[in-house]
Amino acid sequence: MKIRYQLIIYWSEEDRAFIVEVPELAGCMADGETYQEAVQNAELVIQEWIETAKQLERIIPEPKGRLLFT
């Protein structure tokens, strides 16, 4: 599965881990000890998020690409 959703990745001192947020998918987040691990975990969580949404017959947002906030 190709991931086309925007990922926001940052280091959390409190958690001592990289955190990945997927703003287009409500509540979709992952973490990892390394940057690469966090991204891999996010890819799995995105797949699970989409599978769950399909089972619950919920709308799955189309990836919008780069999001701009003002």
Coordinates of N, CA and C in Angstrom, one line a residue:
M1 N 0.8 -1.2 0.0 CA 0.0 0.0 0.0 C 0.9 1.2 0.0
K2 N 0.6 2.1 -0.9 CA 1.4 3.4 -1.0 C 0.7 4.4 0.0
I3 N 1.5 5.0 0.8 CA 1.0 5.9 1.8 C 1.1 7.3 1.2
R4 N 0.0 8.0 1.0 CA -0.1 9.3 0.4 C -0.6 10.4 1.4
Y5 N -0.8 10.0 2.6 CA -1.3 10.9 3.6 C -0.1 11.7 4.2
Q6 N -0.3 12.9 4.6 CA 0.8 13.7 5.2 C 1.1 13.1 6.5
L7 N 2.4 13.0 6.8 CA 2.9 12.6 8.1 C 3.6 13.7 8.8
I8 N 3.3 14.0 10.0 CA 4.0 15.0 10.8 C 4.8 14.2 11.8
I9 N 6.1 14.4 11.8 CA 7.0 13.5 12.6 C 7.9 14.5 13.4
Y10 N 7.9 14.1 14.7 CA 8.7 14.9 15.6 C 9.3 14.1 16.8
W11 N 10.3 14.6 17.4 CA 10.9 13.9 18.6 C 10.2 14.4 19.8
S12 N 9.8 13.4 20.7 CA 9.2 13.8 22.0 C 10.2 13.4 23.1
E13 N 10.7 14.4 23.8 CA 11.6 14.2 25.0 C 10.8 13.4 26.0
E14 N 9.6 13.8 26.3 CA 8.7 13.1 27.3 C 8.6 11.6 27.1
D15 N 8.3 11.3 25.8 CA 8.2 9.9 25.5 C 9.5 9.2 25.1
R16 N 10.5 10.0 24.8 CA 11.8 9.5 24.3 C 11.6 8.6 23.1
A17 N 10.8 9.2 22.2 CA 10.5 8.5 20.9 C 10.1 9.5 19.8
F18 N 10.2 9.0 18.6 CA 9.7 9.8 17.5 C 8.2 9.6 17.4
I19 N 7.4 10.6 17.3 CA 6.0 10.5 17.2 C 5.6 10.9 15.7
V20 N 4.6 10.2 15.2 CA 4.1 10.4 13.9 C 2.6 10.7 14.0
E21 N 2.1 11.8 13.5 CA 0.7 12.1 13.5 C 0.3 12.1 12.0
V22 N -1.0 11.7 11.8 CA -1.6 11.7 10.4 C -2.8 12.5 10.5
P23 N -2.6 13.9 10.3 CA -3.7 14.8 10.5 C -5.0 14.5 9.7
E24 N -4.9 13.9 8.6 CA -6.1 13.7 7.8 C -6.9 12.5 8.3
L25 N -6.4 11.7 9.1 CA -7.1 10.5 9.7 C -7.2 10.7 11.2
A26 N -8.4 11.1 11.6 CA -8.6 11.5 13.0 C -8.1 10.4 14.0
G27 N -7.2 10.8 14.9 CA -6.7 10.0 16.0 C -5.6 9.0 15.5
C28 N -5.2 9.1 14.3 CA -4.2 8.2 13.7 C -2.8 8.7 14.1
M29 N -2.1 7.9 14.9 CA -0.7 8.3 15.4 C 0.1 7.0 15.6
A30 N 1.4 7.2 15.6 CA 2.3 6.0 15.9 C 3.5 6.6 16.5
D31 N 4.4 5.7 17.0 CA 5.7 6.1 17.5 C 6.7 5.1 17.2
G32 N 8.0 5.4 17.5 CA 9.1 4.5 17.4 C 10.3 5.0 18.0
E33 N 11.3 4.1 18.3 CA 12.5 4.5 18.9 C 13.4 5.3 17.9
T34 N 13.3 4.9 16.6 CA 14.0 5.6 15.5 C 13.0 6.2 14.5
Y35 N 13.5 7.2 13.7 CA 12.7 7.8 12.7 C 12.1 6.8 11.8
Q36 N 12.9 5.8 11.3 CA 12.4 4.8 10.4 C 11.4 3.9 11.0
E37 N 11.6 3.5 12.3 CA 10.6 2.7 13.0 C 9.3 3.4 13.1
A38 N 9.4 4.7 13.5 CA 8.1 5.4 13.6 C 7.3 5.5 12.3
V39 N 8.0 5.7 11.2 CA 7.3 5.8 9.9 C 6.8 4.4 9.6
Q40 N 7.5 3.3 9.8 CA 7.0 2.0 9.5 C 5.8 1.7 10.4
N41 N 5.8 2.1 11.6 CA 4.7 1.9 12.5 C 3.5 2.7 12.0
A42 N 3.7 3.9 11.5 CA 2.6 4.8 11.0 C 2.0 4.1 9.8
E43 N 2.8 3.5 8.9 CA 2.2 2.9 7.8 C 1.3 1.7 8.2
L44 N 1.7 1.0 9.2 CA 0.8 -0.1 9.7 C -0.5 0.4 10.3
V45 N -0.3 1.5 11.1 CA -1.5 2.1 11.8 C -2.5 2.7 10.7
I46 N -1.9 3.3 9.7 CA -2.8 3.9 8.6 C -3.6 2.7 7.9
Q47 N -2.9 1.6 7.6 CA -3.6 0.5 7.1 C -4.7 0.0 8.0
E48 N -4.4 -0.1 9.3 CA -5.4 -0.6 10.2 C -6.6 0.4 10.4
W49 N -6.2 1.7 10.3 CA -7.3 2.8 10.4 C -8.2 2.6 9.3
I50 N -7.7 2.5 8.0 CA -8.5 2.4 6.8 C -9.3 1.1 6.9
E51 N -8.8 0.0 7.3 CA -9.5 -1.3 7.4 C -10.7 -1.2 8.3
T52 N -10.4 -0.6 9.5 CA -11.4 -0.4 10.5 C -12.6 0.5 10.0
A53 N -12.2 1.6 9.3 CA -13.2 2.5 8.7 C -14.0 1.8 7.7
K54 N -13.5 0.9 6.9 CA -14.2 0.2 5.9 C -15.2 -0.8 6.6
Q55 N -14.8 -1.5 7.7 CA -15.6 -2.4 8.4 C -16.8 -1.6 9.0
L56 N -16.5 -0.4 9.5 CA -17.6 0.4 10.1 C -18.4 1.2 9.1
E57 N -18.1 1.0 7.8 CA -18.7 1.8 6.8 C -18.6 3.3 6.9
R58 N -17.4 3.7 7.4 CA -17.2 5.2 7.5 C -16.5 5.7 6.3
I59 N -16.6 7.0 6.1 CA -15.9 7.7 5.0 C -14.4 7.7 5.3
I60 N -13.6 7.3 4.2 CA -12.2 7.4 4.3 C -11.7 8.6 3.5
P61 N -11.1 9.6 4.2 CA -10.7 10.8 3.5 C -9.7 10.5 2.4
E62 N -9.8 11.2 1.3 CA -8.8 11.1 0.2 C -7.6 11.9 0.7
P63 N -6.4 11.4 0.4 CA -5.2 12.1 0.8 C -5.2 13.5 0.0
K64 N -4.9 14.5 0.7 CA -4.8 15.8 0.1 C -3.4 16.3 -0.1
G65 N -2.4 15.5 0.4 CA -1.0 15.9 0.2 C -0.7 17.0 1.3
R66 N 0.1 17.9 0.9 CA 0.6 18.9 1.8 C -0.5 19.8 2.3
L67 N -0.6 19.8 3.7 CA -1.6 20.6 4.3 C -1.0 22.0 4.7
L68 N -1.7 23.0 4.6 CA -1.2 24.3 5.0 C -2.0 24.9 6.1
F69 N -1.3 25.3 7.2 CA -2.0 25.9 8.3 C -1.6 27.3 8.4
T70 N -2.5 28.2 8.8 CA -2.2 29.6 9.0 C -2.5 30.0 10.4

